[in-house]
PDB file of C-alpha atoms and ligand atoms in Angstrom:
ATOM      1  CA  MET A 163     -27.984  29.930   5.906  1.00 44.00           C
ATOM      2  CA  ASN A 164     -27.020  26.547   6.235  1.00 50.00           C
ATOM      3  CA  ASP A 165     -22.606  26.797   5.422  1.00 56.00           C
ATOM      4  CA  LEU A 166     -21.793  24.072   3.369  1.00 54.00           C
ATOM      5  CA  VAL A 167     -24.308  23.977   1.034  1.00 56.00           C
ATOM      6  CA  PRO A 168     -23.567  26.905  -1.474  1.00 55.00           C
ATOM      7  CA  PRO A 169     -26.324  29.226  -3.071  1.00 62.00           C
ATOM      8  CA  ILE A 170     -26.541  29.159  -6.510  1.00 67.00           C
ATOM      9  CA  TRP A 171     -23.811  31.285  -8.102  1.00 69.00           C
ATOM     10  CA  THR A 172     -24.573  33.675 -11.145  1.00 70.00           C
ATOM     11  CA  THR A 173     -22.615  35.156 -13.540  1.00 69.00           C
ATOM     12  CA  GLY A 174     -25.315  37.274 -14.632  1.00 70.00           C
ATOM     13  CA  THR A 175     -25.055  41.193 -15.251  1.00 72.00           C
ATOM     14  CA  THR A 176     -27.195  43.830 -14.426  1.00 72.00           C
ATOM     15  CA  GLU A 177     -26.354  47.456 -15.153  1.00 74.00           C
ATOM     16  CA  VAL A 178     -26.165  48.041 -11.789  1.00 71.00           C
ATOM     17  CA  PHE A 179     -24.356  44.618 -10.579  1.00 68.00           C
ATOM     18  CA  LYS A 180     -21.928  43.382 -13.292  1.00 72.00           C
ATOM     19  CA  THR A 181     -20.566  40.468 -12.018  1.00 72.00           C
ATOM     20  CA  GLY A 182     -23.859  38.407 -10.837  1.00 70.00           C
ATOM     21  CA  THR A 183     -24.256  37.023  -7.733  1.00 70.00           C
ATOM     22  CA  TRP A 184     -20.028  36.002  -7.714  1.00 69.00           C
ATOM     23  CA  ARG A 185     -19.294  39.994  -6.342  1.00 67.00           C
ATOM     24  CA  ALA A 186     -20.107  37.935  -2.387  1.00 72.00           C
ATOM     25  CA  ALA A 187     -18.172  34.950  -3.472  1.00 72.00           C
ATOM     26  CA  LEU A 188     -15.886  33.714  -0.806  1.00 77.00           C
ATOM     27  CA  PRO A 189     -13.537  31.118  -0.974  1.00 79.00           C
ATOM     28  CA  GLN A 190     -14.098  28.125   1.536  1.00 82.00           C
ATOM     29  CA  HIS A 191     -11.691  25.913   3.489  1.00 87.00           C
ATOM     30  CA  ILE A 192     -11.637  22.646   3.633  1.00 86.00           C
ATOM     31  CA  ARG A 193      -9.688  19.840   5.243  1.00 88.00           C
ATOM     32  CA  ALA A 194      -9.503  16.968   2.910  1.00 88.00           C
ATOM     33  CA  PRO A 195      -6.599  14.902   2.279  1.00 90.00           C
ATOM     34  CA  SER A 196      -4.525  15.886  -1.101  1.00 92.00           C
ATOM     35  CA  PRO A 197      -5.880  13.862  -4.170  1.00 94.00           C
ATOM     36  CA  CYS A 198      -3.249  11.467  -4.468  1.00 96.00           C
ATOM     37  CA  HIS A 199      -2.834  10.806  -1.576  1.00 95.00           C
ATOM     38  CA  ALA A 200      -7.364   9.975  -1.641  1.00 95.00           C
ATOM     39  CA  ALA A 201      -6.124   7.801  -4.436  1.00 96.00           C
ATOM     40  CA  CYS A 202      -3.225   6.410  -3.603  1.00 97.00           C
ATOM     41  CA  PRO A 203      -4.489   2.425  -2.628  1.00 94.00           C
ATOM     42  CA  VAL A 204      -1.880   1.978   0.439  1.00 93.00           C
ATOM     43  CA  ASN A 205      -3.632   5.138   2.434  1.00 92.00           C
ATOM     44  CA  GLY A 206      -0.017   7.537   1.852  1.00 92.00           C
ATOM     45  CA  ASP A 207       1.044  10.313   2.928  1.00 94.00           C
ATOM     46  CA  ILE A 208       2.724  11.470  -0.070  1.00 96.00           C
ATOM     47  CA  ALA A 209       2.820  15.445   0.433  1.00 95.00           C
ATOM     48  CA  GLU A 210       4.665  14.754   3.838  1.00 96.00           C
ATOM     49  CA  TRP A 211       7.580  11.678   2.361  1.00 97.00           C
ATOM     50  CA  ILE A 212       7.992  13.946  -1.001  1.00 97.00           C
ATOM     51  CA  GLY A 213       8.238  17.049   1.280  1.00 97.00           C
ATOM     52  CA  ARG A 214      11.338  15.530   3.452  1.00 97.00           C
ATOM     53  CA  ALA A 215      11.950  14.330   0.144  1.00 97.00           C
ATOM     54  CA  ARG A 216      13.019  18.049  -1.109  1.00 96.00           C
ATOM     55  CA  ALA A 217      14.806  18.749   1.654  1.00 97.00           C
ATOM     56  CA  ARG A 218      16.998  16.040   0.864  1.00 97.00           C
ATOM     57  CA  ASP A 219      16.337  14.649   4.409  1.00 98.00           C
ATOM     58  CA  PHE A 220      16.101  10.861   2.322  1.00 98.00           C
ATOM     59  CA  ARG A 221      16.036   9.081   5.569  1.00 98.00           C
ATOM     60  CA  GLY A 222      12.974  11.082   6.913  1.00 98.00           C
ATOM     61  CA  ALA A 223      10.567  10.502   4.003  1.00 98.00           C
ATOM     62  CA  TRP A 224      11.507   6.687   3.942  1.00 98.00           C
ATOM     63  CA  GLU A 225       9.575   6.466   7.907  1.00 97.00           C
ATOM     64  CA  ILE A 226       7.785   8.460   6.410  1.00 97.00           C
ATOM     65  CA  LEU A 227       6.828   5.928   3.549  1.00 96.00           C
ATOM     66  CA  THR A 228       6.737   3.289   5.879  1.00 97.00           C
ATOM     67  CA  ARG A 229       4.138   3.964   7.769  1.00 95.00           C
ATOM     68  CA  HIS A 230       1.277   2.350   5.723  1.00 94.00           C
ATOM     69  CA  ASN A 231       3.650   0.617   3.511  1.00 96.00           C
ATOM     70  CA  PRO A 232       6.606  -0.916   4.302  1.00 97.00           C
ATOM     71  CA  PHE A 233       7.000  -1.908   0.825  1.00 98.00           C
ATOM     72  CA  PRO A 234       8.406   0.973  -1.068  1.00 98.00           C
ATOM     73  CA  ALA A 235      10.976  -0.270  -3.426  1.00 98.00           C
ATOM     74  CA  ILE A 236       8.519  -2.640  -4.936  1.00 98.00           C
ATOM     75  CA  ALA A 237       5.625  -0.396  -4.425  1.00 97.00           C
ATOM     76  CA  GLY A 238       8.071   1.923  -6.429  1.00 97.00           C
ATOM     77  CA  ARG A 239       8.636  -0.957  -9.438  1.00 97.00           C
ATOM     78  CA  ILE A 240       4.507  -2.532  -9.308  1.00 95.00           C
ATOM     79  CA  CYS A 241       2.437   0.294  -8.137  1.00 96.00           C
ATOM     80  CA  HIS A 242       0.375   1.400 -11.713  1.00 95.00           C
ATOM     81  CA  HIS A 243       0.282   4.815  -9.592  1.00 97.00           C
ATOM     82  CA  PRO A 244      -3.318   6.283  -9.260  1.00 97.00           C
ATOM     83  CA  CYS A 245      -1.641   8.632  -6.986  1.00 97.00           C
ATOM     84  CA  GLU A 246      -0.636  10.103  -9.841  1.00 97.00           C
ATOM     85  CA  ALA A 247      -3.108  10.308 -12.152  1.00 96.00           C
ATOM     86  CA  ALA A 248      -5.054  12.393  -9.593  1.00 96.00           C
ATOM     87  CA  CYS A 249      -1.809  14.297  -9.321  1.00 95.00           C
ATOM     88  CA  ASN A 250      -3.064  17.980  -9.415  1.00 92.00           C
ATOM     89  CA  ARG A 251       0.535  19.070 -11.040  1.00 93.00           C
ATOM     90  CA  GLY A 252      -0.948  16.897 -14.534  1.00 93.00           C
ATOM     91  CA  GLY A 253      -3.644  19.653 -14.826  1.00 90.00           C
ATOM     92  CA  TYR A 254      -1.002  22.139 -15.872  1.00 92.00           C
ATOM     93  CA  ASP A 255       1.611  19.952 -17.070  1.00 94.00           C
ATOM     94  CA  ASP A 256       2.816  16.354 -16.204  1.00 95.00           C
ATOM     95  CA  PRO A 257       1.606  15.392 -12.214  1.00 96.00           C
ATOM     96  CA  LEU A 258       4.645  14.511 -10.362  1.00 96.00           C
ATOM     97  CA  ALA A 259       6.924  11.263 -10.529  1.00 97.00           C
ATOM     98  CA  ILE A 260       5.793  10.031  -7.098  1.00 97.00           C
ATOM     99  CA  CYS A 261       6.037   6.343  -8.079  1.00 97.00           C
ATOM    100  CA  LYS A 262       9.643   6.496  -9.649  1.00 97.00           C
ATOM    101  CA  LEU A 263      10.641   8.594  -6.303  1.00 98.00           C
ATOM    102  CA  GLU A 264       8.951   5.817  -4.259  1.00 98.00           C
ATOM    103  CA  ARG A 265      11.374   3.765  -5.662  1.00 98.00           C
ATOM    104  CA  PHE A 266      14.359   5.608  -5.293  1.00 98.00           C
ATOM    105  CA  VAL A 267      13.509   6.040  -1.813  1.00 98.00           C
ATOM    106  CA  GLY A 268      12.840   2.581  -1.137  1.00 98.00           C
ATOM    107  CA  ASP A 269      16.152   1.512  -3.156  1.00 98.00           C
ATOM    108  CA  MET A 270      18.571   4.087  -0.621  1.00 98.00           C
ATOM    109  CA  ALA A 271      17.230   1.923   2.285  1.00 98.00           C
ATOM    110  CA  ILE A 272      18.150  -1.193   0.830  1.00 98.00           C
ATOM    111  CA  GLU A 273      21.237   0.136  -0.464  1.00 98.00           C
ATOM    112  CA  ARG A 274      22.245   1.559   3.210  1.00 98.00           C
ATOM    113  CA  GLY A 275      20.704  -1.384   4.841  1.00 98.00           C
ATOM    114  CA  TRP A 276      18.030   1.225   7.043  1.00 98.00           C
ATOM    115  CA  ALA A 277      15.642  -1.048   9.662  1.00 97.00           C
ATOM    116  CA  PHE A 278      13.089  -0.866  11.518  1.00 97.00           C
ATOM    117  CA  GLU A 279      12.510   0.692  14.630  1.00 94.00           C
ATOM    118  CA  PRO A 280      11.970  -2.640  16.954  1.00 92.00           C
ATOM    119  CA  SER A 281       8.484  -1.321  19.595  1.00 94.00           C
ATOM    120  CA  ALA A 282       9.124  -0.088  23.043  1.00 93.00           C
ATOM    121  CA  VAL A 283       6.084  -2.399  24.193  1.00 95.00           C
ATOM    122  CA  GLU A 284       6.714  -6.312  24.086  1.00 96.00           C
ATOM    123  CA  ARG A 285       3.137  -8.106  24.532  1.00 97.00           C
ATOM    124  CA  ALA A 286       1.830 -11.707  26.299  1.00 97.00           C
ATOM    125  CA  GLU A 287      -0.308 -11.448  23.054  1.00 98.00           C
ATOM    126  CA  ARG A 288       0.322 -13.864  20.266  1.00 98.00           C
ATOM    127  CA  ILE A 289      -1.022 -13.315  17.251  1.00 98.00           C
ATOM    128  CA  ALA A 290      -1.731 -16.104  13.782  1.00 98.00           C
ATOM    129  CA  VAL A 291      -1.184 -14.228  10.542  1.00 98.00           C
ATOM    130  CA  VAL A 292      -2.391 -17.003   7.610  1.00 98.00           C
ATOM    131  CA  GLY A 293      -0.790 -16.456   4.410  1.00 97.00           C
ATOM    132  CA  GLY A 294       3.142 -14.770   3.420  1.00 97.00           C
ATOM    133  CA  GLY A 295       1.827 -12.358   1.028  1.00 96.00           C
ATOM    134  CA  PRO A 296       1.694  -8.322   0.802  1.00 96.00           C
ATOM    135  CA  SER A 297      -0.883  -8.445   3.498  1.00 96.00           C
ATOM    136  CA  GLY A 298       0.220 -11.793   5.960  1.00 98.00           C
ATOM    137  CA  LEU A 299       3.786  -9.453   6.539  1.00 98.00           C
ATOM    138  CA  SER A 300       1.702  -5.760   5.864  1.00 97.00           C
ATOM    139  CA  ALA A 301      -0.136  -6.475   9.180  1.00 98.00           C
ATOM    140  CA  ALA A 302       2.529  -8.619  10.876  1.00 98.00           C
ATOM    141  CA  PHE A 303       5.457  -5.435  10.491  1.00 98.00           C
ATOM    142  CA  GLN A 304       1.780  -3.803  11.894  1.00 97.00           C
ATOM    143  CA  LEU A 305       1.546  -5.756  14.299  1.00 98.00           C
ATOM    144  CA  ARG A 306       5.264  -6.338  15.239  1.00 98.00           C
ATOM    145  CA  ARG A 307       5.801  -2.138  15.838  1.00 96.00           C
ATOM    146  CA  HIS A 308       3.109  -2.892  18.180  1.00 96.00           C
ATOM    147  CA  GLY A 309       5.010  -5.251  20.101  1.00 97.00           C
ATOM    148  CA  TYR A 310       2.453  -7.844  19.465  1.00 98.00           C
ATOM    149  CA  ARG A 311       4.254 -11.445  19.232  1.00 98.00           C
ATOM    150  CA  VAL A 312       3.652 -13.044  15.846  1.00 98.00           C
ATOM    151  CA  THR A 313       4.045 -15.835  13.781  1.00 98.00           C
ATOM    152  CA  VAL A 314       3.169 -16.094   9.591  1.00 98.00           C
ATOM    153  CA  PHE A 315       1.663 -19.734   8.460  1.00 97.00           C
ATOM    154  CA  GLU A 316       2.753 -19.661   4.736  1.00 97.00           C
ATOM    155  CA  ALA A 317       1.649 -22.655   2.588  1.00 96.00           C
ATOM    156  CA  ARG A 318       4.717 -21.906  -0.337  1.00 95.00           C
ATOM    157  CA  PRO A 319       8.052 -22.461   0.377  1.00 97.00           C
ATOM    158  CA  GLU A 320       8.836 -18.339   0.985  1.00 97.00           C
ATOM    159  CA  LEU A 321       6.660 -15.813   1.525  1.00 98.00           C
ATOM    160  CA  GLY A 322       6.162 -12.755  -0.805  1.00 96.00           C
ATOM    161  CA  GLY A 323       2.150 -14.246  -1.609  1.00 94.00           C
ATOM    162  CA  LEU A 324       1.303 -13.677  -5.190  1.00 91.00           C
ATOM    163  CA  MET A 325       4.752 -10.757  -4.861  1.00 94.00           C
ATOM    164  CA  ARG A 326       7.035 -13.838  -6.014  1.00 95.00           C
ATOM    165  CA  TYR A 327       5.151 -16.556  -6.865  1.00 91.00           C
ATOM    166  CA  GLY A 328       2.471 -14.178  -9.335  1.00 88.00           C
ATOM    167  CA  ILE A 329       5.428 -11.041 -10.577  1.00 91.00           C
ATOM    168  CA  PRO A 330       8.240 -12.951 -12.653  1.00 91.00           C
ATOM    169  CA  SER A 331      11.112 -11.433 -11.570  1.00 93.00           C
ATOM    170  CA  TYR A 332      12.026  -9.405 -14.688  1.00 92.00           C
ATOM    171  CA  ARG A 333       9.000  -7.168 -13.672  1.00 92.00           C
ATOM    172  CA  LEU A 334      10.274  -6.976  -9.752  1.00 96.00           C
ATOM    173  CA  VAL A 335      13.946  -8.971  -8.859  1.00 96.00           C
ATOM    174  CA  ARG A 336      14.031 -11.077  -6.520  1.00 97.00           C
ATOM    175  CA  SER A 337      16.689  -9.247  -4.557  1.00 98.00           C
ATOM    176  CA  VAL A 338      14.291  -6.148  -3.766  1.00 98.00           C
ATOM    177  CA  LEU A 339      11.871  -8.199  -2.167  1.00 98.00           C
ATOM    178  CA  ASP A 340      13.773 -10.688  -0.441  1.00 98.00           C
ATOM    179  CA  ALA A 341      15.016  -7.260   1.496  1.00 98.00           C
ATOM    180  CA  GLU A 342      12.137  -5.664   2.208  1.00 98.00           C
ATOM    181  CA  ILE A 343      10.371  -8.612   2.910  1.00 98.00           C
ATOM    182  CA  GLY A 344      13.754 -10.221   5.775  1.00 98.00           C
ATOM    183  CA  ARG A 345      13.012  -6.167   6.667  1.00 98.00           C
ATOM    184  CA  ILE A 346      10.311  -7.382   8.137  1.00 98.00           C
ATOM    185  CA  VAL A 347      11.049 -10.618   9.789  1.00 98.00           C
ATOM    186  CA  ALA A 348      14.114  -9.448  11.351  1.00 98.00           C
ATOM    187  CA  LEU A 349      11.798  -7.545  13.633  1.00 97.00           C
ATOM    188  CA  GLY A 350      11.146 -10.548  15.011  1.00 97.00           C
ATOM    189  CA  VAL A 351       8.640 -12.308  13.270  1.00 98.00           C
ATOM    190  CA  ASP A 352       8.725 -15.913  13.845  1.00 98.00           C
ATOM    191  CA  VAL A 353       7.717 -17.315  10.190  1.00 98.00           C
ATOM    192  CA  ARG A 354       6.559 -20.873   9.412  1.00 98.00           C
ATOM    193  CA  CYS A 355       6.659 -21.912   5.715  1.00 97.00           C
ATOM    194  CA  GLY A 356       5.614 -24.751   3.962  1.00 96.00           C
ATOM    195  CA  GLU A 357       2.730 -24.916   6.189  1.00 95.00           C
ATOM    196  CA  PRO A 358      -1.118 -24.560   5.159  1.00 94.00           C
ATOM    197  CA  THR A 359      -4.111 -23.868   6.996  1.00 92.00           C
ATOM    198  CA  ALA A 360      -6.640 -25.918   4.362  1.00 88.00           C
ATOM    199  CA  THR A 361      -9.195 -27.027   7.264  1.00 94.00           C
ATOM    200  CA  HIS A 362     -11.363 -25.986   9.343  1.00 95.00           C
ATOM    201  CA  GLU A 363      -9.781 -28.382  12.276  1.00 96.00           C
ATOM    202  CA  GLU A 364      -6.203 -26.214  11.273  1.00 95.00           C
ATOM    203  CA  LEU A 365      -7.991 -23.360  11.640  1.00 96.00           C
ATOM    204  CA  GLU A 366     -10.014 -23.624  14.710  1.00 96.00           C
ATOM    205  CA  ARG A 367      -6.229 -25.346  16.166  1.00 96.00           C
ATOM    206  CA  LEU A 368      -4.485 -21.792  14.764  1.00 97.00           C
ATOM    207  CA  ARG A 369      -7.777 -19.895  17.309  1.00 96.00           C
ATOM    208  CA  ARG A 370      -7.357 -22.297  20.702  1.00 97.00           C
ATOM    209  CA  ALA A 371      -3.342 -21.666  20.065  1.00 97.00           C
ATOM    210  CA  PHE A 372      -3.455 -17.899  19.285  1.00 98.00           C
ATOM    211  CA  ASP A 373      -4.770 -14.675  21.041  1.00 98.00           C
ATOM    212  CA  ALA A 374      -6.061 -13.392  18.001  1.00 98.00           C
ATOM    213  CA  VAL A 375      -5.930 -14.829  14.193  1.00 98.00           C
ATOM    214  CA  TYR A 376      -5.064 -12.350  10.900  1.00 98.00           C
ATOM    215  CA  LEU A 377      -6.171 -14.101   7.765  1.00 97.00           C
ATOM    216  CA  ALA A 378      -4.667 -13.139   5.042  1.00 96.00           C
ATOM    217  CA  THR A 379      -4.745 -16.114   2.746  1.00 92.00           C
ATOM    218  CA  GLY A 380      -4.874 -13.595  -0.946  1.00 83.00           C
ATOM    219  CA  ALA A 381      -6.816 -13.206  -4.570  1.00 74.00           C
ATOM    220  CA  GLN A 382      -5.094 -15.218  -6.472  1.00 73.00           C
ATOM    221  CA  ARG A 383      -7.657 -16.460  -8.711  1.00 78.00           C
ATOM    222  CA  PRO A 384      -7.607 -14.070 -11.597  1.00 80.00           C
ATOM    223  CA  LYS A 385     -10.807 -11.839 -13.189  1.00 82.00           C
ATOM    224  CA  ARG A 386     -12.120 -13.673 -16.023  1.00 85.00           C
ATOM    225  CA  LEU A 387     -14.210 -11.844 -18.579  1.00 87.00           C
ATOM    226  CA  PRO A 388     -17.228 -13.008 -19.001  1.00 87.00           C
ATOM    227  CA  GLN A 389     -17.912 -13.364 -22.636  1.00 87.00           C
ATOM    228  CA  LEU A 390     -14.807 -15.053 -23.286  1.00 88.00           C
ATOM    229  CA  ASP A 391     -14.514 -19.027 -23.661  1.00 89.00           C
ATOM    230  CA  TYR A 392     -11.363 -20.385 -20.969  1.00 87.00           C
ATOM    231  CA  ALA A 393     -11.802 -23.688 -22.821  1.00 89.00           C
ATOM    232  CA  GLN A 394     -10.326 -22.509 -25.613  1.00 90.00           C
ATOM    233  CA  PRO A 395      -6.175 -23.594 -26.014  1.00 88.00           C
ATOM    234  CA  TRP A 396      -5.550 -19.599 -26.849  1.00 89.00           C
ATOM    235  CA  ALA A 397      -7.521 -18.246 -24.090  1.00 89.00           C
ATOM    236  CA  ILE A 398      -4.873 -18.139 -21.378  1.00 85.00           C
ATOM    237  CA  ASP A 399      -5.630 -16.209 -17.476  1.00 83.00           C
ATOM    238  CA  GLY A 400      -3.032 -13.056 -17.186  1.00 79.00           C
ATOM    239  CA  ALA A 401      -1.018 -14.226 -14.371  1.00 75.00           C
ATOM    240  CA  GLU A 402      -0.182 -17.811 -16.071  1.00 77.00           C
ATOM    241  CA  TYR A 403       1.033 -16.320 -18.461  1.00 80.00           C
ATOM    242  CA  LEU A 404       3.574 -14.444 -17.074  1.00 75.00           C
TER     243      LEU A 404
HETATM  244  S1  LIG B 130       2.664   4.994  -6.608  1.00 97.32           S
HETATM  245 FE1  LIG B 130       3.129   4.513  -4.124  1.00 97.32          FE
HETATM  246  S2  LIG B 130       2.076   6.801  -3.654  1.00 97.32           S
HETATM  247 FE2  LIG B 130       1.848   5.881  -5.821  1.00 97.32          FE
HETATM  248  S3  LIG B 130      -0.365   4.834  -5.472  1.00 97.32           S
HETATM  249 FE3  LIG B 130       1.093   2.937  -5.412  1.00 97.32          FE
HETATM  250  S4  LIG B 130       1.457   2.842  -3.591  1.00 97.32           S
HETATM  251 FE4  LIG B 130       0.567   4.917  -3.546  1.00 97.32          FE
END
């Protein structure tokens, strides 16, 4: 019998077998990510870093957290934390406060000035990243950690993308934003703000000058409700309102 296809279990009883076919059931071991890990959009190793934090090794927790996300203090403020909705503990009493813990560890890293380890190797390949928002900066971070030479081209005057130009400062204080971006730039990322890549010719120029180009131009167009007449003066996009 194929082990992966369970038989049809019954709970029917007979004179002889009081427990249906359950009498022969054995627990099945499967390897799978924890529900919070599976729900996290940045694939965070949540159980692992919380384990470190629980042992009060906050530096170790931060290092695990930033393996997949260089913005823990930012995510700890603005993420809608689907990890908590998936948390097993929620079925017992309340889910773990993962988002708040992430913010705590991220803030501690800023307060104590923890920096990313530079790459042990320096590679010759040059990568252009178009867009200095969360995606472009995360790509720059991962590429620098692997020793690639990275230049970020950002159309606006400052890095941050929607984190800076879409989220108001009362939701995301600029000192936190600047600190987490600054730590990535300090890895040796070449930054060119105020340099849009808007035309096919400009993109071609980058393709010739660099070994690879990563396009991270963002998802700035709001999703609109099909039923709503946006020509009306009372209809306004959420991001615009903020
Ligand atoms: S709060 Fe953090 S761990 Fe939870 S889903 Fe968001 S980024 Fe992932």
